Short mmCIF file of C-alpha atoms in Angstrom, two decimals:
data_model
loop_
_atom_site.label_atom_id
_atom_site.label_comp_id
_atom_site.label_asym_id
_atom_site.label_seq_id
_atom_site.Cartn_x
_atom_site.Cartn_y
_atom_site.Cartn_z
CA MET A 1 -54.87 -43.99 -8.81
CA SER A 2 -52.62 -41.51 -7.05
CA THR A 3 -50.15 -43.96 -5.63
CA PRO A 4 -46.98 -42.23 -4.48
CA ASN A 5 -44.69 -44.97 -5.86
CA THR A 6 -44.99 -44.92 -9.60
CA PRO A 7 -42.95 -47.56 -11.44
CA SER A 8 -40.00 -46.59 -13.62
CA PRO A 9 -40.97 -45.56 -17.17
CA ALA A 10 -39.40 -48.68 -18.72
CA THR A 11 -41.31 -50.96 -16.34
CA ALA A 12 -44.55 -49.06 -16.86
CA ILE A 13 -44.21 -49.27 -20.65
CA LEU A 14 -43.39 -52.99 -20.58
CA ARG A 15 -46.32 -53.68 -18.25
CA THR A 16 -48.67 -51.68 -20.48
CA GLU A 17 -47.51 -53.40 -23.66
CA LEU A 18 -47.86 -56.82 -22.00
CA ARG A 19 -51.45 -55.95 -21.08
CA LEU A 20 -52.19 -54.76 -24.61
CA PHE A 21 -50.62 -57.95 -26.02
CA GLY A 22 -53.06 -59.93 -23.87
CA ARG A 23 -55.96 -58.00 -25.43
CA GLU A 24 -55.21 -59.23 -28.95
CA PRO A 25 -56.83 -62.69 -29.19
CA GLY A 26 -55.63 -63.19 -32.77
CA THR A 27 -52.00 -62.51 -31.92
CA LEU A 28 -52.25 -64.60 -28.76
CA PHE A 29 -53.55 -67.55 -30.77
CA TRP A 30 -51.03 -67.36 -33.62
CA VAL A 31 -47.99 -66.72 -31.43
CA MET A 32 -48.76 -68.71 -28.28
CA VAL A 33 -51.11 -71.51 -29.35
CA SER A 34 -50.86 -72.23 -33.08
CA PRO A 35 -47.29 -73.68 -33.01
CA THR A 36 -48.41 -76.28 -30.47
CA VAL A 37 -51.61 -76.92 -32.46
CA LEU A 38 -49.45 -77.55 -35.55
CA LEU A 39 -47.40 -80.10 -33.61
CA VAL A 40 -50.48 -81.84 -32.20
CA ILE A 41 -52.16 -82.11 -35.62
CA LEU A 42 -49.02 -83.66 -37.13
CA GLY A 43 -48.62 -85.91 -34.12
CA LEU A 44 -52.14 -87.28 -34.61
CA ILE A 45 -51.08 -88.77 -37.98
CA PRO A 46 -50.09 -92.37 -37.04
CA SER A 47 -47.32 -92.75 -39.65
CA PHE A 48 -45.59 -89.62 -38.31
CA ARG A 49 -45.14 -91.41 -35.00
CA GLU A 50 -43.36 -94.39 -36.60
CA VAL A 51 -39.61 -94.74 -36.82
CA SER A 52 -38.38 -94.05 -40.35
CA GLU A 53 -35.18 -95.48 -41.83
CA ASP A 54 -34.93 -92.47 -44.19
CA LEU A 55 -34.65 -90.12 -41.22
CA GLY A 56 -31.86 -92.08 -39.58
CA GLY A 57 -34.12 -94.00 -37.21
CA ARG A 58 -36.06 -90.95 -36.06
CA ARG A 59 -39.76 -90.18 -36.39
CA VAL A 60 -41.31 -87.29 -38.38
CA ILE A 61 -42.77 -85.91 -35.16
CA ASP A 62 -39.25 -85.72 -33.67
CA LEU A 63 -38.23 -83.39 -36.50
CA TYR A 64 -41.37 -81.30 -36.14
CA VAL A 65 -40.66 -80.15 -32.58
CA PRO A 66 -37.83 -77.82 -33.69
CA VAL A 67 -39.91 -76.87 -36.76
CA SER A 68 -42.86 -75.86 -34.55
CA VAL A 69 -40.47 -73.91 -32.33
CA LEU A 70 -39.27 -71.99 -35.38
CA PHE A 71 -42.88 -71.49 -36.43
CA ALA A 72 -43.47 -69.78 -33.07
CA LEU A 73 -40.49 -67.50 -33.64
CA ILE A 74 -41.70 -66.59 -37.13
CA MET A 75 -45.18 -65.80 -35.82
CA ALA A 76 -43.83 -63.56 -33.05
CA GLY A 77 -41.04 -61.81 -34.91
CA LEU A 78 -42.44 -61.52 -38.41
CA GLN A 79 -46.20 -61.69 -38.21
CA ALA A 80 -47.01 -60.08 -34.85
CA MET A 81 -44.36 -57.44 -34.18
CA PRO A 82 -43.94 -55.44 -37.44
CA PRO A 83 -47.59 -54.32 -37.76
CA VAL A 84 -47.63 -53.20 -34.12
CA LEU A 85 -44.47 -51.11 -34.46
CA ALA A 86 -45.48 -49.68 -37.83
CA GLY A 87 -48.89 -48.82 -36.39
CA TYR A 88 -47.34 -47.06 -33.39
CA ARG A 89 -45.30 -44.96 -35.78
CA GLU A 90 -48.17 -44.31 -38.19
CA ARG A 91 -50.60 -43.23 -35.48
CA GLY A 92 -48.17 -40.78 -33.90
CA ILE A 93 -47.68 -42.79 -30.70
CA LEU A 94 -43.89 -42.67 -31.05
CA ARG A 95 -44.02 -38.95 -31.79
CA ARG A 96 -46.22 -38.31 -28.79
CA LEU A 97 -43.69 -40.17 -26.61
CA SER A 98 -40.81 -38.06 -27.86
CA THR A 99 -42.44 -34.97 -26.33
CA THR A 100 -42.21 -36.56 -22.86
CA PRO A 101 -39.07 -37.19 -20.79
CA VAL A 102 -39.14 -40.78 -22.12
CA ARG A 103 -37.56 -41.56 -25.48
CA PRO A 104 -39.63 -43.48 -28.04
CA MET A 105 -36.86 -46.11 -28.16
CA ALA A 106 -38.18 -47.32 -24.81
CA LEU A 107 -41.40 -48.42 -26.51
CA LEU A 108 -39.52 -50.27 -29.27
CA ASN A 109 -37.37 -52.00 -26.66
CA ALA A 110 -40.46 -53.08 -24.73
CA GLN A 111 -42.05 -54.47 -27.89
CA ILE A 112 -38.89 -56.40 -28.80
CA ALA A 113 -38.52 -57.81 -25.27
CA LEU A 114 -42.20 -58.73 -25.20
CA HIS A 115 -42.16 -60.62 -28.49
CA ALA A 116 -38.91 -62.37 -27.55
CA CYS A 117 -40.52 -63.61 -24.33
CA ALA A 118 -43.69 -64.63 -26.17
CA ALA A 119 -41.62 -66.64 -28.68
CA LEU A 120 -39.67 -68.36 -25.89
CA VAL A 121 -42.78 -69.23 -23.86
CA SER A 122 -44.46 -70.61 -26.96
CA SER A 123 -41.31 -72.68 -27.70
CA VAL A 124 -41.28 -74.14 -24.20
CA LEU A 125 -44.95 -75.05 -24.65
CA VAL A 126 -44.16 -76.86 -27.92
CA ILE A 127 -41.27 -78.79 -26.34
CA ALA A 128 -43.38 -79.72 -23.30
CA VAL A 129 -46.33 -80.95 -25.38
CA GLY A 130 -43.96 -82.84 -27.69
CA ARG A 131 -42.47 -84.60 -24.67
CA LEU A 132 -45.71 -85.31 -22.82
CA ALA A 133 -48.02 -86.16 -25.72
CA PHE A 134 -45.71 -87.77 -28.24
CA GLY A 135 -42.68 -88.84 -26.23
CA VAL A 136 -40.27 -86.61 -28.11
CA ALA A 137 -37.00 -86.63 -26.16
CA LEU A 138 -36.00 -83.33 -24.54
CA PRO A 139 -32.97 -81.68 -26.19
CA GLY A 140 -29.91 -83.90 -25.67
CA ASN A 141 -27.64 -80.87 -25.43
CA PRO A 142 -29.70 -78.35 -23.41
CA ALA A 143 -27.02 -75.64 -23.30
CA GLY A 144 -26.45 -75.85 -27.04
CA TYR A 145 -30.22 -75.86 -27.64
CA VAL A 146 -30.74 -72.74 -25.51
CA LEU A 147 -27.90 -70.96 -27.28
CA ALA A 148 -29.31 -71.85 -30.71
CA LEU A 149 -32.83 -70.87 -29.61
CA LEU A 150 -31.73 -67.46 -28.30
CA LEU A 151 -29.85 -66.73 -31.51
CA ALA A 152 -32.85 -67.86 -33.56
CA VAL A 153 -35.15 -65.55 -31.55
CA SER A 154 -32.78 -62.62 -32.15
CA GLY A 155 -32.69 -63.49 -35.82
CA SER A 156 -36.48 -63.55 -36.21
CA LEU A 157 -36.86 -60.26 -34.33
CA ALA A 158 -34.15 -58.73 -36.52
CA VAL A 159 -36.05 -59.84 -39.64
CA GLY A 160 -39.21 -58.30 -38.15
CA ALA A 161 -37.41 -55.06 -37.31
CA ALA A 162 -36.05 -54.87 -40.85
CA VAL A 163 -39.55 -55.41 -42.27
CA CYS A 164 -40.75 -52.54 -40.09
CA ALA A 165 -37.84 -50.31 -41.09
CA VAL A 166 -38.48 -50.61 -44.83
CA SER A 167 -42.30 -50.27 -44.53
CA ARG A 168 -43.73 -46.79 -44.38
CA THR A 169 -47.19 -47.79 -43.17
CA GLN A 170 -48.83 -50.51 -41.13
CA LYS A 171 -50.50 -51.94 -44.25
CA ILE A 172 -47.17 -52.17 -46.05
CA ALA A 173 -45.57 -53.78 -42.98
CA THR A 174 -48.29 -56.44 -42.94
CA ALA A 175 -47.87 -57.03 -46.67
CA VAL A 176 -44.06 -57.20 -46.55
CA GLY A 177 -44.34 -59.48 -43.51
CA SER A 178 -46.55 -61.86 -45.51
CA VAL A 179 -44.19 -61.85 -48.48
CA VAL A 180 -41.22 -62.68 -46.25
CA PHE A 181 -43.37 -65.17 -44.35
CA PHE A 182 -43.47 -67.89 -47.04
CA PRO A 183 -39.73 -68.19 -47.69
CA THR A 184 -39.06 -68.21 -43.96
CA MET A 185 -41.68 -70.94 -43.44
CA PHE A 186 -40.04 -72.94 -46.21
CA THR A 187 -36.49 -72.48 -44.91
CA ALA A 188 -37.63 -73.28 -41.36
CA GLY A 189 -38.84 -76.64 -42.74
CA VAL A 190 -42.53 -76.22 -41.97
CA TRP A 191 -43.57 -77.94 -45.23
CA VAL A 192 -40.60 -80.27 -45.60
CA PRO A 193 -38.22 -80.56 -42.65
CA VAL A 194 -34.80 -79.27 -43.62
CA GLN A 195 -33.31 -82.65 -42.68
CA ALA A 196 -35.53 -84.33 -45.32
CA MET A 197 -34.52 -81.92 -48.12
CA PRO A 198 -32.09 -82.94 -50.92
CA ASP A 199 -28.44 -82.21 -50.08
CA THR A 200 -27.92 -79.21 -52.36
CA LEU A 201 -31.15 -77.54 -51.25
CA GLN A 202 -30.25 -78.28 -47.63
CA ARG A 203 -26.91 -76.50 -48.06
CA ILE A 204 -28.56 -73.43 -49.59
CA VAL A 205 -31.30 -73.31 -46.96
CA GLY A 206 -28.56 -73.63 -44.32
CA LEU A 207 -27.36 -70.17 -45.31
CA THR A 208 -30.70 -68.53 -44.43
CA PRO A 209 -31.43 -67.46 -40.85
CA PHE A 210 -34.19 -69.99 -40.26
CA GLY A 211 -32.46 -72.79 -42.20
CA ALA A 212 -29.39 -72.35 -40.03
CA ALA A 213 -31.61 -72.21 -36.94
CA SER A 214 -33.25 -75.44 -38.00
CA GLU A 215 -29.87 -77.18 -38.38
CA ALA A 216 -28.60 -75.89 -35.05
CA LEU A 217 -31.76 -76.81 -33.12
CA ASP A 218 -31.91 -80.26 -34.72
CA ALA A 219 -28.25 -80.97 -33.94
CA ALA A 220 -28.61 -79.82 -30.32
CA ALA A 221 -31.87 -81.77 -29.94
CA SER A 222 -30.06 -84.94 -30.99
CA GLY A 223 -27.44 -84.34 -28.32
CA GLY A 224 -24.65 -82.92 -30.47
CA GLY A 225 -23.20 -79.42 -30.58
CA PRO A 226 -25.37 -76.85 -32.37
CA GLY A 227 -22.59 -76.40 -34.97
CA TRP A 228 -20.49 -73.27 -35.14
CA ALA A 229 -21.22 -72.74 -38.81
CA ALA A 230 -24.98 -72.58 -38.25
CA LEU A 231 -24.58 -70.35 -35.16
CA GLY A 232 -22.28 -68.09 -37.18
CA VAL A 233 -24.82 -67.81 -40.01
CA MET A 234 -27.54 -66.80 -37.52
CA ALA A 235 -25.27 -64.29 -35.79
CA LEU A 236 -24.29 -62.71 -39.09
CA TRP A 237 -27.91 -62.36 -40.23
CA THR A 238 -28.92 -60.88 -36.88
CA ALA A 239 -26.10 -58.35 -36.95
CA ALA A 240 -26.70 -57.36 -40.58
CA LEU A 241 -30.48 -57.02 -40.23
CA THR A 242 -30.21 -55.13 -36.93
CA GLY A 243 -27.74 -52.74 -38.52
CA ALA A 244 -30.02 -52.26 -41.52
CA SER A 245 -33.04 -51.62 -39.25
CA VAL A 246 -31.20 -49.02 -37.19
CA ARG A 247 -29.98 -47.39 -40.39
CA TRP A 248 -33.35 -47.27 -42.16
CA PHE A 249 -35.91 -46.99 -39.37
CA ARG A 250 -37.87 -43.74 -39.49
CA TRP A 251 -39.53 -42.38 -36.39
CA GLU A 252 -42.33 -40.76 -38.38
CA MET B 1 -41.25 -12.96 -18.12
CA THR B 2 -41.02 -14.53 -21.56
CA ALA B 3 -42.32 -18.11 -21.73
CA ILE B 4 -41.62 -18.73 -25.41
CA GLU B 5 -39.21 -16.88 -27.62
CA VAL B 6 -38.97 -17.50 -31.37
CA ARG B 7 -36.60 -15.31 -33.38
CA GLY B 8 -35.86 -15.45 -37.09
CA LEU B 9 -37.09 -19.04 -37.49
CA HIS B 10 -36.47 -20.66 -40.88
CA LYS B 11 -37.28 -24.19 -42.02
CA THR B 12 -37.08 -25.59 -45.53
CA TYR B 13 -38.35 -28.98 -46.73
CA ALA B 14 -37.26 -30.29 -50.09
CA GLY B 15 -36.37 -26.84 -51.36
CA ARG B 16 -39.66 -25.30 -50.20
CA LYS B 17 -39.53 -22.60 -47.52
CA VAL B 18 -42.17 -23.70 -45.02
CA VAL B 19 -41.22 -21.24 -42.28
CA ASP B 20 -39.62 -18.05 -43.52
CA GLY B 21 -38.37 -15.77 -40.77
CA VAL B 22 -40.99 -16.14 -38.03
CA SER B 23 -40.46 -14.19 -34.79
CA PHE B 24 -42.71 -13.80 -31.76
CA GLU B 25 -42.62 -13.82 -27.98
CA VAL B 26 -45.21 -15.27 -25.65
CA GLY B 27 -45.46 -13.85 -22.16
CA GLU B 28 -46.03 -16.02 -19.12
CA GLY B 29 -49.72 -16.73 -18.51
CA GLU B 30 -50.73 -15.65 -22.00
CA ILE B 31 -52.89 -17.57 -24.50
CA PHE B 32 -51.09 -16.95 -27.77
CA GLY B 33 -52.71 -18.04 -31.00
CA ILE B 34 -51.11 -19.00 -34.28
CA LEU B 35 -53.74 -18.66 -36.95
CA GLY B 36 -53.55 -19.35 -40.64
CA PRO B 37 -54.70 -21.50 -43.54
CA ASN B 38 -53.52 -25.09 -44.06
CA GLY B 39 -49.91 -25.18 -45.18
CA ALA B 40 -49.09 -21.78 -43.68
CA GLY B 41 -46.29 -23.28 -41.57
CA LYS B 42 -48.17 -23.28 -38.24
CA THR B 43 -47.45 -26.88 -37.30
CA THR B 44 -43.81 -26.72 -38.40
CA THR B 45 -43.35 -23.62 -36.23
CA VAL B 46 -44.74 -25.29 -33.12
CA GLU B 47 -42.83 -28.50 -33.87
CA CYS B 48 -39.64 -26.45 -33.55
CA VAL B 49 -40.93 -25.20 -30.18
CA GLU B 50 -41.73 -28.80 -29.14
CA GLY B 51 -38.26 -30.04 -30.10
CA LEU B 52 -39.66 -32.40 -32.75
CA ARG B 53 -37.84 -30.50 -35.49
CA THR B 54 -34.56 -28.65 -35.58
CA PRO B 55 -34.75 -25.20 -37.15
CA ASP B 56 -32.51 -24.50 -40.15
CA GLU B 57 -31.91 -21.06 -38.73
CA GLY B 58 -33.15 -18.95 -35.83
CA ARG B 59 -33.43 -19.02 -32.09
CA VAL B 60 -36.11 -20.86 -30.10
CA ARG B 61 -36.38 -20.84 -26.30
CA VAL B 62 -39.02 -22.28 -24.00
CA CYS B 63 -38.63 -20.96 -20.43
CA GLY B 64 -35.01 -20.29 -21.39
CA HIS B 65 -34.34 -23.82 -22.74
CA ASP B 66 -33.32 -24.62 -26.30
CA PRO B 67 -35.70 -27.39 -27.51
CA ALA B 68 -33.15 -28.71 -30.00
CA THR B 69 -30.42 -29.37 -27.44
CA GLU B 70 -32.01 -29.43 -23.96
CA ARG B 71 -34.56 -32.21 -24.34
CA ALA B 72 -34.65 -33.24 -20.66
CA ALA B 73 -35.14 -29.66 -19.44
CA LEU B 74 -37.71 -28.93 -22.16
CA THR B 75 -39.94 -31.91 -21.39
CA ARG B 76 -40.07 -30.85 -17.73
CA VAL B 77 -41.61 -27.46 -18.55
CA LEU B 78 -43.56 -28.19 -21.76
CA GLY B 79 -46.75 -30.22 -22.20
CA VAL B 80 -47.86 -31.07 -25.71
CA GLN B 81 -51.01 -32.10 -27.54
CA LEU B 82 -50.13 -33.12 -31.09
CA GLN B 83 -52.26 -32.77 -34.17
CA GLU B 84 -53.46 -36.18 -35.42
CA SER B 85 -51.77 -38.19 -32.75
CA GLU B 86 -53.39 -41.25 -31.21
CA LEU B 87 -52.88 -43.74 -28.41
CA GLN B 88 -52.95 -47.52 -28.47
CA ALA B 89 -56.58 -48.37 -29.34
CA LYS B 90 -57.04 -50.88 -26.51
CA LEU B 91 -55.42 -48.76 -23.81
CA THR B 92 -57.94 -47.51 -21.22
CA VAL B 93 -58.08 -43.92 -20.01
CA ARG B 94 -56.86 -44.93 -16.57
CA GLU B 95 -53.94 -46.92 -18.02
CA ALA B 96 -52.96 -44.03 -20.27
CA LEU B 97 -52.94 -41.62 -17.31
CA ASP B 98 -50.93 -44.08 -15.17
CA LEU B 99 -48.47 -44.75 -18.00
CA TYR B 100 -47.81 -41.09 -18.79
CA ALA B 101 -47.60 -40.19 -15.09
CA SER B 102 -44.74 -42.69 -14.75
CA PHE B 103 -42.72 -40.61 -17.24
CA TYR B 104 -42.47 -37.61 -14.92
CA GLU B 105 -40.56 -37.19 -11.68
CA ARG B 106 -43.33 -35.15 -10.07
CA PRO B 107 -46.53 -35.86 -11.99
CA ALA B 108 -49.71 -33.89 -11.37
CA ASP B 109 -52.51 -35.53 -9.36
CA ARG B 110 -54.11 -37.88 -11.91
CA HIS B 111 -57.40 -38.19 -10.07
CA ALA B 112 -57.85 -34.42 -9.83
CA LEU B 113 -56.95 -34.01 -13.51
CA ALA B 114 -59.37 -36.71 -14.60
CA GLU B 115 -62.10 -35.13 -12.52
CA ARG B 116 -61.47 -31.65 -13.88
CA LEU B 117 -61.48 -32.89 -17.48
CA GLY B 118 -64.63 -34.95 -16.98
CA LEU B 119 -62.82 -38.23 -17.54
CA LEU B 120 -63.80 -39.99 -14.31
CA PRO B 121 -66.80 -41.79 -15.89
CA HIS B 122 -64.56 -43.05 -18.71
CA LEU B 123 -61.55 -44.37 -16.77
CA ARG B 124 -62.23 -47.94 -17.88
CA THR B 125 -63.06 -47.00 -21.48
CA ARG B 126 -60.55 -47.94 -24.14
CA PHE B 127 -59.06 -45.13 -26.22
CA GLY B 128 -60.56 -46.52 -29.42
CA LYS B 129 -64.08 -46.28 -27.96
CA LEU B 130 -63.84 -42.64 -26.83
CA SER B 131 -65.66 -39.88 -28.70
CA GLY B 132 -63.67 -37.12 -30.39
CA GLY B 133 -64.28 -34.73 -27.50
CA GLN B 134 -63.31 -37.33 -24.90
CA LYS B 135 -60.10 -38.11 -26.79
CA GLN B 136 -59.16 -34.43 -26.88
CA ARG B 137 -59.91 -34.08 -23.15
CA LEU B 138 -57.64 -37.07 -22.51
CA PHE B 139 -54.89 -35.48 -24.61
CA ILE B 140 -55.23 -32.26 -22.61
CA ALA B 141 -54.92 -34.34 -19.43
CA LEU B 142 -51.78 -36.04 -20.77
CA ALA B 143 -50.33 -32.65 -21.74
CA LEU B 144 -50.92 -31.41 -18.17
CA LEU B 145 -49.69 -34.58 -16.41
CA GLY B 146 -46.12 -33.33 -16.12
CA ASP B 147 -47.34 -30.15 -14.40
CA PRO B 148 -45.90 -28.00 -17.22
CA ARG B 149 -45.45 -24.22 -17.32
CA VAL B 150 -46.23 -24.07 -21.03
CA VAL B 151 -48.62 -26.18 -23.13
CA VAL B 152 -48.85 -26.37 -26.91
CA LEU B 153 -52.28 -27.26 -28.28
CA ASP B 154 -52.30 -27.99 -32.02
CA GLU B 155 -55.69 -28.04 -33.83
CA LEU B 156 -57.33 -28.97 -30.58
CA THR B 157 -60.95 -28.72 -31.68
CA THR B 158 -60.74 -29.81 -35.32
CA GLY B 159 -63.40 -32.45 -35.92
CA LEU B 160 -65.36 -31.71 -32.72
CA ASP B 161 -69.03 -30.78 -32.69
CA PRO B 162 -69.88 -27.24 -31.51
CA ARG B 163 -70.82 -28.32 -27.99
CA ALA B 164 -67.64 -30.34 -27.44
CA ARG B 165 -65.66 -27.45 -28.90
CA ARG B 166 -67.10 -25.01 -26.37
CA GLU B 167 -66.34 -27.42 -23.52
CA VAL B 168 -62.75 -27.64 -24.64
CA TRP B 169 -62.54 -23.85 -24.86
CA SER B 170 -63.56 -23.47 -21.21
CA LEU B 171 -60.89 -26.00 -20.30
CA VAL B 172 -58.23 -24.01 -22.11
CA GLU B 173 -59.32 -20.89 -20.22
CA SER B 174 -59.11 -22.76 -16.93
CA ILE B 175 -55.58 -23.92 -17.79
CA ARG B 176 -54.54 -20.32 -18.27
CA ASP B 177 -56.25 -19.33 -15.02
CA ASP B 178 -53.80 -21.72 -13.32
CA GLY B 179 -50.95 -19.62 -14.69
CA VAL B 180 -49.96 -21.98 -17.50
CA THR B 181 -48.91 -20.33 -20.76
CA VAL B 182 -50.81 -21.67 -23.78
CA LEU B 183 -49.61 -21.72 -27.39
CA LEU B 184 -52.68 -22.48 -29.48
CA VAL B 185 -52.60 -23.45 -33.15
CA THR B 186 -55.91 -23.14 -34.94
CA HIS B 187 -57.60 -22.35 -38.19
CA PHE B 188 -60.89 -21.43 -36.50
CA MET B 189 -61.46 -17.68 -36.27
CA GLU B 190 -64.10 -18.00 -33.59
CA GLU B 191 -61.75 -20.05 -31.45
CA ALA B 192 -58.89 -17.58 -31.77
CA GLN B 193 -61.20 -14.61 -31.10
CA ARG B 194 -62.70 -16.21 -28.01
CA LEU B 195 -59.52 -17.59 -26.40
CA CYS B 196 -56.43 -15.70 -27.45
CA ASP B 197 -54.85 -12.70 -25.78
CA ARG B 198 -52.78 -12.16 -28.91
CA ILE B 199 -52.76 -13.74 -32.34
CA ALA B 200 -50.06 -14.15 -34.97
CA LEU B 201 -51.51 -14.47 -38.46
CA LEU B 202 -49.32 -16.82 -40.43
CA ASP B 203 -49.43 -17.06 -44.21
CA GLN B 204 -46.93 -18.82 -46.48
CA GLY B 205 -44.39 -19.14 -43.71
CA ARG B 206 -44.46 -15.49 -42.63
CA ILE B 207 -46.27 -13.57 -39.90
CA THR B 208 -48.54 -11.11 -41.70
CA ALA B 209 -50.00 -9.51 -38.56
CA LEU B 210 -49.56 -9.86 -34.81
CA ASP B 211 -52.03 -8.20 -32.44
CA THR B 212 -54.89 -8.70 -30.02
CA PRO B 213 -58.10 -10.00 -31.66
CA GLU B 214 -59.69 -6.55 -31.23
CA GLY B 215 -56.58 -4.89 -32.62
CA LEU B 216 -56.65 -7.10 -35.70
CA ILE B 217 -60.32 -6.38 -36.32
CA GLY B 218 -59.74 -2.65 -35.80
CA ARG B 219 -56.84 -2.74 -38.25
CA ALA B 220 -59.01 -4.16 -40.95
CA ALA B 221 -60.36 -1.57 -43.37
CA ALA B 222 -63.94 -2.69 -42.87
CA ALA B 223 -64.74 -2.73 -39.16
CA LYS B 224 -68.52 -2.27 -39.53
CA VAL B 225 -70.97 -3.94 -41.85
CA ILE B 226 -74.33 -2.28 -42.67
CA SER B 227 -77.04 -4.37 -44.26
CA PHE B 228 -80.62 -3.34 -45.14
CA ALA B 229 -83.54 -3.63 -47.55
CA ALA B 230 -84.79 -0.34 -48.99
CA ASP B 231 -88.34 0.59 -50.24
CA THR B 232 -86.89 2.65 -53.04
CA PRO B 233 -83.53 1.35 -54.21
CA LEU B 234 -80.60 3.55 -53.26
CA ASP B 235 -78.11 4.41 -55.91
CA PRO B 236 -75.01 2.18 -55.38
CA GLU B 237 -72.81 5.02 -56.58
CA ALA B 238 -74.06 7.22 -53.75
CA LEU B 239 -73.32 4.45 -51.28
CA ARG B 240 -69.83 3.93 -52.65
CA ALA B 241 -69.20 7.61 -52.22
CA LEU B 242 -69.83 7.34 -48.46
CA PRO B 243 -66.72 8.17 -46.41
CA GLU B 244 -64.49 5.13 -45.74
CA ALA B 245 -66.88 2.71 -47.48
CA VAL B 246 -64.91 -0.33 -48.60
CA SER B 247 -67.43 -2.30 -50.59
CA VAL B 248 -71.09 -2.24 -51.65
CA THR B 249 -72.95 -5.33 -52.76
CA VAL B 250 -76.60 -5.79 -53.70
CA ALA B 251 -78.18 -9.25 -53.66
CA ASP B 252 -81.77 -10.51 -53.26
CA GLY B 253 -83.05 -7.00 -52.55
CA ARG B 254 -80.59 -6.55 -49.67
CA THR B 255 -77.76 -4.08 -49.80
CA VAL B 256 -74.58 -4.65 -47.81
CA VAL B 257 -72.09 -1.85 -47.19
CA ALA B 258 -68.74 -2.50 -45.46
CA GLY B 259 -66.92 0.40 -43.85
CA THR B 260 -66.23 2.07 -40.51
CA ASP B 261 -68.11 4.09 -37.88
CA GLU B 262 -67.71 7.09 -40.19
CA THR B 263 -69.51 5.21 -42.95
CA VAL B 264 -72.39 4.34 -40.60
CA ALA B 265 -72.84 7.96 -39.53
CA ALA B 266 -72.82 9.23 -43.11
CA PHE B 267 -75.19 6.42 -44.17
CA VAL B 268 -77.79 7.47 -41.59
CA SER B 269 -77.75 11.09 -42.78
CA LEU B 270 -77.95 9.93 -46.41
CA LEU B 271 -81.16 8.01 -45.58
CA ALA B 272 -82.60 11.09 -43.89
CA ARG B 273 -81.70 13.39 -46.82
CA ARG B 274 -83.28 11.07 -49.39
CA GLY B 275 -86.27 10.23 -47.18
CA VAL B 276 -85.66 6.49 -47.69
CA THR B 277 -86.87 3.96 -45.14
CA ALA B 278 -84.35 1.17 -44.56
CA ARG B 279 -86.03 -2.02 -43.40
CA GLN B 280 -84.32 -4.80 -41.45
CA LEU B 281 -81.41 -2.48 -40.90
CA ARG B 282 -78.48 -4.15 -39.18
CA VAL B 283 -75.09 -2.74 -38.28
CA THR B 284 -72.62 -5.42 -37.13
CA ASP B 285 -68.99 -5.43 -36.05
CA ALA B 286 -66.71 -7.18 -38.47
CA THR B 287 -65.44 -10.51 -37.20
CA LEU B 288 -61.89 -11.78 -37.11
CA ASP B 289 -62.91 -13.71 -40.21
CA ASP B 290 -63.43 -10.45 -42.13
CA ALA B 291 -60.23 -9.02 -40.69
CA TYR B 292 -58.29 -12.08 -41.76
CA LEU B 293 -59.49 -11.86 -45.33
CA ASP B 294 -58.75 -8.17 -45.33
CA LEU B 295 -55.26 -8.46 -43.88
CA THR B 296 -53.99 -11.40 -45.90
CA GLY B 297 -56.16 -11.34 -48.97
CA ALA B 298 -56.33 -15.11 -48.59
CA ASP B 299 -59.36 -17.29 -48.03
CA LEU B 300 -59.10 -19.43 -44.93
CA ARG B 301 -61.41 -22.19 -46.04
#
């Protein structure tokens, strides 16, 4: 216990939060496993593995790899993170930290980094299972895909941070998270892939953070550029929501 | 040397004066109590000492550091146990100690602390599974991890059973024996009387009395309480006429007279003069409880 070399506070906090994350089986399932399960269930439907003329010669399962990736980001950023942060505030954990040499911001940073990593790992798992089980081609434009994915992760964490900032208690954070959850699921194309939506709807959805993410990921997956317009929409949302969170977040 | 200095402290929330001109000094190695009913401004006062709130007006120093502006220096000398604060439910005792030790440049020896606070058998227990007393012992350990010169303990024993409370009291005494200054916030009379060298009585944001526990009791008008059952009832008027008698009450055949040593002496000669036998006669010292009621006119509970 009394090792002379103690890690830096930031490292110690991140390590602790990672351990605690691993002790939440529900969160682990929804963030790390359920997106891949969604993909596998859809992939088991034979017609989804057949080439469709309506989708420009692609298969439904091809479209659902980016959708499942977005599902992972929604789970991490919107469903998992806000209740944890709101709970830390509600139970005085942030306040307790601010009486030590470490600032409570360090705990928020660790939580954000942790959920970003969880979302990315879950995404890689989805892409790998899509490739191995259903022969979904790896992204044709890897650099563009990574760029779009990183922006999408920032966007979902910014939405989660904003949910936390406007919610006074953990219960409210969970409730607000659920309310925001359905529109984000819809705009991410979980029920109907964005590419299969009518034109007008597609254009509107393209202005939302997850709709834009869906467009960018789909374009980069097919080998094209992720599209500056979509990247710009995501960047704008991330900046606006981060600003709002910083402005409205209360430490107690 | 002065460990804590608070001078002319004012704090207003939403137009309500919560702390209204509080001043006190705590000497090094002292256990100083802040006692008062809920809403008296106790927690707000110590939050200004802890640097969690900025005073509207007034001067606060902890070992010479201003909590509002010298955060880094403050956290090196001050350890804190907060009222109603928790830890992550699935964090174990050992992990909590390791985590908080990493915050300090020269942390105290965790193993020795855990041993002293009786936490060694619970190192693998998660915070959420600890009993109330174990949680408070862990919070004391966390407050001491930075090897502070001053600790603030806020409502330390609220919600603990009497045995756990007594255990925690001995711990507080042992902290002081190590030379650490203790600022203790409480609404338990017994706790303040047992632990504190000096007590500030706080009521509606002001200090109404500041003295040693004995001094406060002595200051109260009724320092002695006589209670007895008499064969032939004594005339209450005669009792009230006793020197320095404060109150006389008769209930269920027992008579209770509050007063001072003078009252007791006069009472004994009154019995002798009237030839009355007082059964189950008891003369007790007033408690801090009585003194509190007397000095503030407010009911603590």
